[in-house]
Amino acid sequence: MPLSEPPLVDSHFHVWREDLPLIDRAWHRKGRDATIEQLIETLDTHGVTFGVIAAASLHGLYNDYVRAALKRHRRLRATATVAPTTDIYQLERMQAEGFVGIRFVWELLDEIPDIHSGDYRMLLRRVADLGWHVHLTDRAHRFADTVAAVEASGAKVVIDHLGLFDTPEGINGAAFKTLMAAVERGRTWVKLSGGFRFKPASEAKQYAQALVKLTGGERLVWGSDWPFAAFEDEVTYADTIAAFEDWVPDPAVRRIISGTTPLRLYFT
């Protein structure tokens, strides 16, 4: 059931059509459309006022459909996937349209780009200069190095899906401890999202509660992960709101996570 006081901001979802181009290594073949119109209807149905589109790894550098959503709906913000050589003039145009960060979906990659290269150092500095963030997923064994490189640039970091570190140690693992330490340093935020992607899904709650205990709700945001890629027939939007309520039973803390913090992070 939806919360009596629904989230004000959904900080993670996607929009796409089946006819949009896919990269060669796309991990998921879209089973159905998740159009801009369907998104807005879904947000309105559940009383969600603002939202943040996460760049879909499936489309690589094709940000055009997301850009169309931003131009049509000023209640939305978004992250983009960009080439490391993208110049400041293009990034400034994107900022004016409502883009607020770039996304590295590196958890999917066996080998990642050299984040310490000159091109990536320049890109990260431009992200920092714009006040943007790096929206990041990476594998547990690389996470500490990747976060350190982004932090060194001065850019903010936003981590997907509670970290989604698939390690036997769970919240006691090195990667999650690195994530917690980064949050404490003050330049990293974490999304309470994607709990249904954990195996088993019930384990997501302990990650969420550890983060809430650490932060009191500060530096956390909530996201539905609509349209639930690869789980389209197993998860509903109402399910994700119910999971949020289960993870964070205190309404005052939920208001921080789904209102105060994301409004400050994405919309100011």
GROMACS .gro file of C-alpha atoms in nm:
model
  268
    1MET     CA    1   0.000   0.000   0.000
    2PRO     CA    2   0.122   0.355  -0.068
    3LEU     CA    3   0.235   0.562   0.226
    4SER     CA    4  -0.015   0.802   0.377
    5GLU     CA    5   0.245   1.068   0.302
    6PRO     CA    6   0.405   0.966  -0.030
    7PRO     CA    7   0.762   1.044  -0.130
    8LEU     CA    8   0.806   1.393  -0.265
    9VAL     CA    9   1.103   1.298  -0.485
   10ASP     CA   10   1.175   0.972  -0.667
   11SER     CA   11   1.552   0.986  -0.720
   12HIS     CA   12   1.599   0.690  -0.954
   13PHE     CA   13   1.402   0.568  -1.254
   14HIS     CA   14   1.442   0.533  -1.631
   15VAL     CA   15   1.254   0.630  -1.945
   16TRP     CA   16   1.284   0.454  -2.280
   17ARG     CA   17   1.108   0.325  -2.585
   18GLU     CA   18   1.170  -0.011  -2.748
   19ASP     CA   19   1.287   0.158  -3.068
   20LEU     CA   20   1.575   0.348  -2.902
   21PRO     CA   21   1.926   0.231  -2.996
   22LEU     CA   22   2.099  -0.020  -2.770
   23ILE     CA   23   2.471  -0.059  -2.720
   24ASP     CA   24   2.627  -0.385  -2.838
   25ARG     CA   25   2.685  -0.510  -2.484
   26ALA     CA   26   2.339  -0.418  -2.349
   27TRP     CA   27   2.269  -0.641  -2.049
   28HIS     CA   28   1.891  -0.622  -2.088
   29ARG     CA   29   1.664  -0.612  -2.390
   30LYS     CA   30   1.369  -0.390  -2.307
   31GLY     CA   31   1.053  -0.598  -2.292
   32ARG     CA   32   0.818  -0.301  -2.310
   33ASP     CA   33   0.810   0.075  -2.336
   34ALA     CA   34   0.865   0.299  -2.034
   35THR     CA   35   0.773   0.624  -2.198
   36ILE     CA   36   0.784   0.977  -2.068
   37GLU     CA   37   0.405   0.980  -2.064
   38GLN     CA   38   0.389   0.656  -1.866
   39LEU     CA   39   0.641   0.791  -1.619
   40ILE     CA   40   0.448   1.109  -1.550
   41GLU     CA   41   0.126   0.910  -1.507
   42THR     CA   42   0.302   0.676  -1.263
   43LEU     CA   43   0.445   0.960  -1.055
   44ASP     CA   44   0.110   1.137  -1.044
   45THR     CA   45  -0.078   0.821  -0.949
   46HIS     CA   46   0.148   0.774  -0.647
   47GLY     CA   47   0.161   1.140  -0.544
   48VAL     CA   48   0.529   1.189  -0.632
   49THR     CA   49   0.601   1.550  -0.726
   50PHE     CA   50   0.959   1.550  -0.856
   51GLY     CA   51   1.189   1.291  -1.009
   52VAL     CA   52   1.538   1.215  -1.132
   53ILE     CA   53   1.598   1.007  -1.446
   54ALA     CA   54   1.898   0.779  -1.424
   55ALA     CA   55   2.092   0.741  -1.748
   56ALA     CA   56   2.029   0.388  -1.876
   57SER     CA   57   2.344   0.193  -1.954
   58LEU     CA   58   2.150   0.019  -2.233
   59HIS     CA   59   2.168   0.332  -2.448
   60GLY     CA   60   2.529   0.435  -2.403
   61LEU     CA   61   2.583   0.796  -2.511
   62TYR     CA   62   2.229   0.830  -2.647
   63ASN     CA   63   2.081   1.083  -2.403
   64ASP     CA   64   1.832   1.228  -2.652
   65TYR     CA   65   1.512   1.076  -2.512
   66VAL     CA   66   1.604   1.180  -2.159
   67ARG     CA   67   1.675   1.530  -2.288
   68ALA     CA   68   1.326   1.538  -2.442
   69ALA     CA   69   1.176   1.446  -2.105
   70LEU     CA   70   1.362   1.729  -1.932
   71LYS     CA   71   1.252   1.983  -2.190
   72ARG     CA   72   0.887   1.881  -2.152
   73HIS     CA   73   0.875   1.845  -1.772
   74ARG     CA   74   1.061   2.090  -1.552
   75ARG     CA   75   0.975   1.875  -1.249
   76LEU     CA   76   1.242   1.630  -1.368
   77ARG     CA   77   1.622   1.619  -1.346
   78ALA     CA   78   1.857   1.359  -1.494
   79THR     CA   79   2.203   1.210  -1.519
   80ALA     CA   80   2.373   1.145  -1.853
   81THR     CA   81   2.631   0.911  -1.996
   82VAL     CA   82   2.901   1.116  -2.167
   83ALA     CA   83   3.235   1.059  -2.334
   84PRO     CA   84   3.535   1.158  -2.119
   85THR     CA   85   3.631   1.416  -2.384
   86THR     CA   86   3.299   1.603  -2.357
   87ASP     CA   87   3.377   1.974  -2.345
   88ILE     CA   88   3.253   2.226  -2.092
   89TYR     CA   89   3.029   2.403  -2.344
   90GLN     CA   90   2.824   2.089  -2.405
   91LEU     CA   91   2.804   2.016  -2.033
   92GLU     CA   92   2.686   2.370  -1.964
   93ARG     CA   93   2.409   2.333  -2.225
   94MET     CA   94   2.307   2.007  -2.061
   95GLN     CA   95   2.300   2.173  -1.722
   96ALA     CA   96   2.066   2.441  -1.853
   97GLU     CA   97   1.831   2.167  -1.974
   98GLY     CA   98   1.815   1.994  -1.636
   99PHE     CA   99   2.103   1.746  -1.628
  100VAL     CA  100   2.266   1.735  -1.284
  101GLY     CA  101   2.534   1.466  -1.316
  102ILE     CA  102   2.701   1.192  -1.514
  103ARG     CA  103   2.664   0.819  -1.465
  104PHE     CA  104   2.927   0.545  -1.456
  105VAL     CA  105   2.754   0.204  -1.467
  106TRP     CA  106   3.077   0.019  -1.406
  107GLU     CA  107   2.935  -0.269  -1.202
  108LEU     CA  108   2.850  -0.429  -1.536
  109LEU     CA  109   3.206  -0.415  -1.671
  110ASP     CA  110   3.483  -0.670  -1.624
  111GLU     CA  111   3.730  -0.399  -1.722
  112ILE     CA  112   3.663  -0.031  -1.667
  113PRO     CA  113   3.815   0.282  -1.821
  114ASP     CA  114   4.121   0.432  -1.656
  115ILE     CA  115   3.963   0.685  -1.423
  116HIS     CA  116   4.310   0.822  -1.349
  117SER     CA  117   4.375   0.912  -1.714
  118GLY     CA  118   4.403   1.272  -1.823
  119ASP     CA  119   4.065   1.268  -2.001
  120TYR     CA  120   3.882   1.133  -1.698
  121ARG     CA  121   4.059   1.369  -1.457
  122MET     CA  122   3.947   1.660  -1.676
  123LEU     CA  123   3.590   1.531  -1.699
  124LEU     CA  124   3.567   1.484  -1.323
  125ARG     CA  125   3.701   1.834  -1.262
  126ARG     CA  126   3.439   1.977  -1.497
  127VAL     CA  127   3.170   1.782  -1.312
  128ALA     CA  128   3.297   1.929  -0.986
  129ASP     CA  129   3.312   2.281  -1.129
  130LEU     CA  130   2.949   2.255  -1.241
  131GLY     CA  131   2.838   2.136  -0.896
  132TRP     CA  132   2.726   1.805  -1.049
  133HIS     CA  133   2.769   1.458  -0.913
  134VAL     CA  134   2.900   1.125  -1.040
  135HIS     CA  135   2.623   0.868  -1.026
  136LEU     CA  136   2.812   0.545  -0.970
  137THR     CA  137   2.791   0.169  -0.958
  138ASP     CA  138   3.106  -0.042  -0.943
  139ARG     CA  139   3.217  -0.384  -0.828
  140ALA     CA  140   3.324  -0.437  -0.470
  141HIS     CA  141   3.692  -0.500  -0.541
  142ARG     CA  142   3.728  -0.171  -0.736
  143PHE     CA  143   3.499   0.049  -0.537
  144ALA     CA  144   3.751   0.208  -0.302
  145ASP     CA  145   3.978   0.322  -0.586
  146THR     CA  146   3.690   0.459  -0.793
  147VAL     CA  147   3.538   0.656  -0.507
  148ALA     CA  148   3.877   0.793  -0.408
  149ALA     CA  149   3.937   0.919  -0.762
  150VAL     CA  150   3.601   1.097  -0.776
  151GLU     CA  151   3.648   1.246  -0.431
  152ALA     CA  152   3.993   1.375  -0.529
  153SER     CA  153   3.833   1.573  -0.811
  154GLY     CA  154   3.599   1.755  -0.574
  155ALA     CA  155   3.289   1.610  -0.739
  156LYS     CA  156   3.001   1.470  -0.539
  157VAL     CA  157   2.924   1.097  -0.553
  158VAL     CA  158   2.583   0.930  -0.553
  159ILE     CA  159   2.581   0.551  -0.515
  160ASP     CA  160   2.303   0.335  -0.656
  161HIS     CA  161   2.096   0.066  -0.490
  162LEU     CA  162   2.250   0.062  -0.140
  163GLY     CA  163   2.583  -0.018  -0.305
  164LEU     CA  164   2.455  -0.355  -0.432
  165PHE     CA  165   2.777  -0.527  -0.332
  166ASP     CA  166   2.733  -0.898  -0.388
  167THR     CA  167   2.974  -1.022  -0.124
  168PRO     CA  168   2.928  -1.293   0.141
  169GLU     CA  169   3.025  -1.047   0.417
  170GLY     CA  170   2.728  -0.821   0.348
  171ILE     CA  171   2.729  -0.504   0.557
  172ASN     CA  172   3.053  -0.620   0.719
  173GLY     CA  173   3.233  -0.637   0.384
  174ALA     CA  174   3.517  -0.403   0.292
  175ALA     CA  175   3.324  -0.237   0.009
  176PHE     CA  176   3.024  -0.145   0.224
  177LYS     CA  177   3.255  -0.018   0.497
  178THR     CA  178   3.427   0.198   0.234
  179LEU     CA  179   3.086   0.328   0.130
  180MET     CA  180   2.995   0.414   0.489
  181ALA     CA  181   3.327   0.594   0.538
  182ALA     CA  182   3.273   0.794   0.219
  183VAL     CA  183   2.929   0.902   0.340
  184GLU     CA  184   3.082   1.017   0.668
  185ARG     CA  185   3.337   1.229   0.479
  186GLY     CA  186   3.049   1.434   0.347
  187ARG     CA  187   3.068   1.418  -0.035
  188THR     CA  188   2.882   1.090  -0.094
  189TRP     CA  189   2.511   1.015  -0.101
  190VAL     CA  190   2.344   0.672  -0.129
  191LYS     CA  191   2.018   0.572  -0.293
  192LEU     CA  192   1.778   0.354  -0.096
  193SER     CA  193   1.663   0.176  -0.409
  194GLY     CA  194   1.673  -0.150  -0.599
  195GLY     CA  195   1.614  -0.373  -0.300
  196PHE     CA  196   1.447  -0.631  -0.524
  197ARG     CA  197   1.784  -0.678  -0.698
  198PHE     CA  198   1.944  -0.827  -0.386
  199LYS     CA  199   1.963  -1.205  -0.352
  200PRO     CA  200   1.759  -1.261  -0.148
  201ALA     CA  201   1.568  -0.932  -0.161
  202SER     CA  202   1.516  -0.942   0.216
  203GLU     CA  203   1.888  -0.868   0.266
  204ALA     CA  204   1.844  -0.515   0.135
  205LYS     CA  205   1.680  -0.409   0.460
  206GLN     CA  206   1.995  -0.455   0.667
  207TYR     CA  207   2.193  -0.234   0.427
  208ALA     CA  208   1.925   0.034   0.439
  209GLN     CA  209   1.901   0.025   0.817
  210ALA     CA  210   2.279   0.045   0.857
  211LEU     CA  211   2.284   0.358   0.642
  212VAL     CA  212   1.992   0.515   0.827
  213LYS     CA  213   2.159   0.442   1.161
  214LEU     CA  214   2.479   0.607   1.040
  215THR     CA  215   2.318   0.916   0.889
  216GLY     CA  216   1.982   0.969   1.054
  217GLY     CA  217   1.853   0.997   0.699
  218GLU     CA  218   2.093   1.267   0.585
  219ARG     CA  219   2.287   1.190   0.263
  220LEU     CA  220   2.030   0.930   0.166
  221VAL     CA  221   1.770   0.953  -0.111
  222TRP     CA  222   1.492   0.716  -0.218
  223GLY     CA  223   1.432   0.576  -0.566
  224SER     CA  224   1.182   0.335  -0.717
  225ASP     CA  225   1.403   0.206  -1.003
  226TRP     CA  226   1.094   0.208  -1.227
  227PRO     CA  227   1.033   0.030  -1.469
  228PHE     CA  228   1.228  -0.238  -1.279
  229ALA     CA  229   1.446  -0.366  -1.565
  230ALA     CA  230   1.458  -0.747  -1.572
  231PHE     CA  231   1.194  -0.751  -1.294
  232GLU     CA  232   0.909  -0.589  -1.488
  233ASP     CA  233   0.660  -0.864  -1.405
  234GLU     CA  234   0.767  -0.908  -1.043
  235VAL     CA  235   0.770  -0.558  -0.893
  236THR     CA  236   0.522  -0.270  -0.883
  237TYR     CA  237   0.573   0.093  -0.798
  238ALA     CA  238   0.364   0.046  -0.484
  239ASP     CA  239   0.595  -0.239  -0.383
  240THR     CA  240   0.894  -0.005  -0.383
  241ILE     CA  241   0.715   0.250  -0.167
  242ALA     CA  242   0.612  -0.025   0.074
  243ALA     CA  243   0.974  -0.144   0.093
  244PHE     CA  244   1.085   0.211   0.173
  245GLU     CA  245   0.833   0.225   0.457
  246ASP     CA  246   0.957  -0.109   0.586
  247TRP     CA  247   1.322  -0.003   0.573
  248VAL     CA  248   1.255   0.337   0.731
  249PRO     CA  249   0.957   0.316   0.967
  250ASP     CA  250   1.002   0.668   1.109
  251PRO     CA  251   0.795   0.914   0.898
  252ALA     CA  252   1.019   1.206   0.994
  253VAL     CA  253   1.327   1.025   0.863
  254ARG     CA  254   1.142   0.923   0.546
  255ARG     CA  255   1.060   1.288   0.483
  256ILE     CA  256   1.431   1.371   0.498
  257ILE     CA  257   1.523   1.089   0.258
  258SER     CA  258   1.244   1.143   0.005
  259GLY     CA  259   1.208   1.520   0.040
  260THR     CA  260   1.460   1.746   0.208
  261THR     CA  261   1.780   1.576   0.095
  262PRO     CA  262   1.695   1.509  -0.273
  263LEU     CA  263   1.547   1.856  -0.318
  264ARG     CA  264   1.873   2.003  -0.194
  265LEU     CA  265   2.090   1.763  -0.394
  266TYR     CA  266   1.912   1.776  -0.729
  267PHE     CA  267   1.690   2.083  -0.743
  268THR     CA  268   1.887   2.371  -0.588
   0.00000   0.00000   0.00000
